[in-house]
XYZ file of C-alpha atoms in Angstrom:
212
model
C 0.009 0.024 0.520
C 1.795 2.719 -1.456
C 1.018 6.581 1.001
C 0.086 10.275 0.269
C 0.903 13.175 2.068
C 0.860 16.538 1.131
C 0.438 19.896 3.083
C -0.289 23.905 1.497
C -0.229 26.258 4.193
C 1.655 29.342 6.048
C 4.770 26.697 7.466
C 7.788 25.119 5.579
C 5.885 22.365 4.063
C 8.760 19.662 3.969
C 9.444 19.351 7.275
C 5.630 18.186 7.583
C 5.528 16.179 4.569
C 8.521 14.245 5.842
C 7.178 13.790 9.211
C 3.410 12.728 7.295
C 6.107 10.132 5.867
C 7.525 8.666 8.469
C 4.367 8.210 9.944
C 3.360 6.405 7.210
C 5.924 4.036 6.781
C 3.940 0.829 8.476
C 2.381 0.607 5.143
C 5.715 -0.543 3.683
C 7.392 0.511 0.933
C 10.314 0.447 -1.094
C 11.416 3.934 -2.658
C 9.938 7.690 -1.418
C 9.644 11.325 -2.095
C 8.703 14.833 -2.197
C 8.169 18.199 -5.228
C 7.581 20.780 -3.982
C 8.569 24.997 -5.678
C 11.257 26.573 -4.660
C 12.723 30.154 -6.253
C 9.871 29.644 -9.155
C 11.215 25.670 -9.478
C 9.424 22.596 -9.270
C 11.772 20.434 -7.449
C 11.298 16.047 -6.847
C 13.854 14.268 -4.921
C 13.298 11.225 -4.728
C 14.979 8.055 -3.447
C 15.184 4.546 -3.688
C 14.823 2.736 0.066
C 14.474 3.814 3.209
C 12.742 7.470 4.211
C 16.870 8.108 5.615
C 17.844 7.566 2.155
C 15.510 10.966 0.794
C 15.655 12.937 3.568
C 19.789 12.095 3.218
C 19.168 13.973 -0.896
C 16.690 16.378 1.275
C 19.709 17.378 3.461
C 20.960 19.047 0.337
C 18.253 20.802 -0.866
C 17.302 24.833 0.684
C 13.877 24.042 1.365
C 12.644 26.214 3.775
C 11.038 28.679 1.673
C 8.251 26.324 0.104
C 4.439 26.870 1.387
C 3.581 24.100 -0.415
C 4.619 19.669 -1.127
C 3.771 16.750 -1.233
C 5.121 13.203 -0.635
C 4.830 9.714 -1.283
C 5.821 6.138 -0.321
C 6.366 3.557 -3.413
C 5.693 -0.830 -3.130
C 6.619 -0.894 -6.839
C 3.873 -2.209 -8.962
C 4.779 -1.285 -12.275
C 8.242 -0.856 -13.061
C 11.166 -2.402 -10.469
C 11.789 -0.444 -7.290
C 15.094 2.117 -7.916
C 14.900 6.147 -7.982
C 13.210 6.766 -11.749
C 10.422 4.861 -10.689
C 9.519 5.831 -7.315
C 7.253 9.198 -7.116
C 6.966 11.808 -8.039
C 7.362 11.724 -11.166
C 7.521 15.024 -13.522
C 5.742 15.322 -16.618
C 7.600 16.429 -20.427
C 8.255 20.017 -19.621
C 8.757 19.696 -15.860
C 6.388 21.619 -14.821
C 3.902 19.420 -13.281
C 4.565 16.952 -11.011
C 2.509 13.416 -9.564
C 2.207 11.149 -6.745
C -0.687 8.129 -7.236
C -1.690 5.646 -5.669
C -3.755 2.386 -7.562
C -3.586 1.332 -10.890
C -3.550 2.465 -14.171
C -4.968 -0.058 -16.312
C -5.185 0.971 -19.839
C -1.400 3.124 -19.221
C -0.059 1.508 -22.287
C -2.980 2.816 -24.214
C -2.397 6.074 -23.277
C 0.824 5.970 -23.117
C 1.609 4.605 -27.150
C -1.163 7.976 -28.035
C 1.597 10.506 -25.879
C 4.605 8.628 -27.792
C 2.599 9.502 -30.876
C 2.756 13.107 -30.213
C 6.091 13.151 -29.272
C 5.768 12.915 -25.333
C 9.057 10.683 -23.893
C 9.137 8.609 -20.782
C 11.576 8.272 -17.642
C 10.311 5.847 -16.276
C 8.407 2.286 -16.355
C 5.581 3.308 -14.754
C 1.775 3.323 -15.516
C 2.045 7.118 -13.064
C 4.104 8.786 -15.427
C 1.879 8.103 -18.069
C -1.035 10.267 -16.145
C 0.856 12.785 -15.883
C 1.794 13.639 -19.062
C -1.615 12.825 -20.094
C -2.442 15.721 -17.760
C -0.037 17.880 -19.536
C -0.860 17.345 -22.939
C -4.687 18.347 -22.155
C -3.084 21.355 -20.514
C -1.569 22.709 -22.857
C -3.413 21.525 -26.230
C -7.147 22.974 -24.689
C -4.980 25.904 -22.693
C -7.306 24.909 -19.573
C -5.953 25.263 -16.342
C -4.698 22.254 -13.619
C -7.733 21.308 -12.053
C -10.044 20.741 -15.636
C -6.802 19.858 -16.803
C -6.748 16.788 -14.259
C -10.731 16.488 -14.683
C -10.830 15.976 -18.520
C -7.410 13.162 -17.775
C -9.298 11.340 -15.174
C -12.290 11.094 -18.024
C -9.848 8.578 -20.181
C -8.166 6.645 -17.680
C -9.460 3.151 -16.444
C -7.937 1.863 -12.926
C -8.215 2.908 -9.137
C -6.235 6.049 -8.196
C -5.417 8.402 -6.043
C -3.529 11.742 -6.976
C -1.726 14.749 -5.969
C -0.316 17.152 -9.057
C 1.311 19.817 -8.377
C 2.285 23.302 -10.813
C 5.321 25.770 -11.485
C 3.289 28.379 -12.222
C 0.621 27.667 -8.759
C 3.008 26.901 -5.979
C 0.544 27.247 -3.292
C -1.742 24.380 -4.801
C -2.510 21.183 -4.588
C -5.119 19.504 -6.654
C -6.060 15.892 -5.765
C -8.322 13.634 -6.878
C -9.656 10.207 -5.977
C -11.492 7.254 -7.111
C -11.575 3.731 -5.568
C -9.116 4.828 -3.261
C -9.069 6.521 0.373
C -7.845 10.101 0.108
C -8.461 12.368 3.205
C -8.260 15.888 3.404
C -7.414 17.847 6.884
C -8.445 21.377 7.536
C -6.403 23.545 9.879
C -7.706 27.289 9.694
C -6.144 28.707 6.549
C -4.012 25.234 6.425
C -4.616 22.245 3.963
C -3.506 18.430 4.777
C -3.614 15.947 2.046
C -3.594 12.119 2.854
C -3.766 8.290 1.800
C -5.495 7.589 5.688
C -6.040 10.500 8.449
C -2.591 8.658 10.142
C 0.197 11.544 9.002
C -2.286 14.267 9.722
C -4.025 14.405 12.743
C -1.946 15.597 14.865
C -2.301 18.440 13.555
C -5.859 18.352 13.128
C -8.857 16.515 14.163
C -11.644 18.488 11.472
C -10.553 15.709 8.487
C -13.095 15.125 5.168
C -12.803 11.935 3.809
C -13.160 12.521 0.238
C -15.971 10.245 -1.907
C -15.455 8.772 -5.622
């Protein structure tokens, strides 16, 4: 079972997300990663193995200015456990990043369609296919991220809980779920996102369990 954690608010987001990932370790995982926007750039940091390997990489990153971030712990489904297949995944332009629990059953069909539109892939995962699809729809329809996610999910067959961030909106996380749990935590102007309540109950007792 993969784990999702996200935070958008006023405090440094990466430490909140890393602590949330630590609380999700009970699910088991083979890699972990985080994504955040820093100084106008979307950064993805990920590592095979335990959370300590990710924390070593993050120690080299100035993360204190990011007030929105998301993280993921992964059990390999599509693609072997390595850095390239760990979440989050970039879109081709590196302006979007995604984390995902679940399985996109028609990812092969979608990947071939995207290859016909000159998209290339850096991993073996179904998840990277989804973020590329969202980017393709966003660019071809000239729409915002939320609309692009909605349109992309109409093309998807499978189960998912996803969270997406983009470089141009550093305080925004767009999330959706179908047949895979996702919880929103609320504390004043802060928002927490998680695959279950475990990583957010230390911050708030006000939670919303999303419907499909």
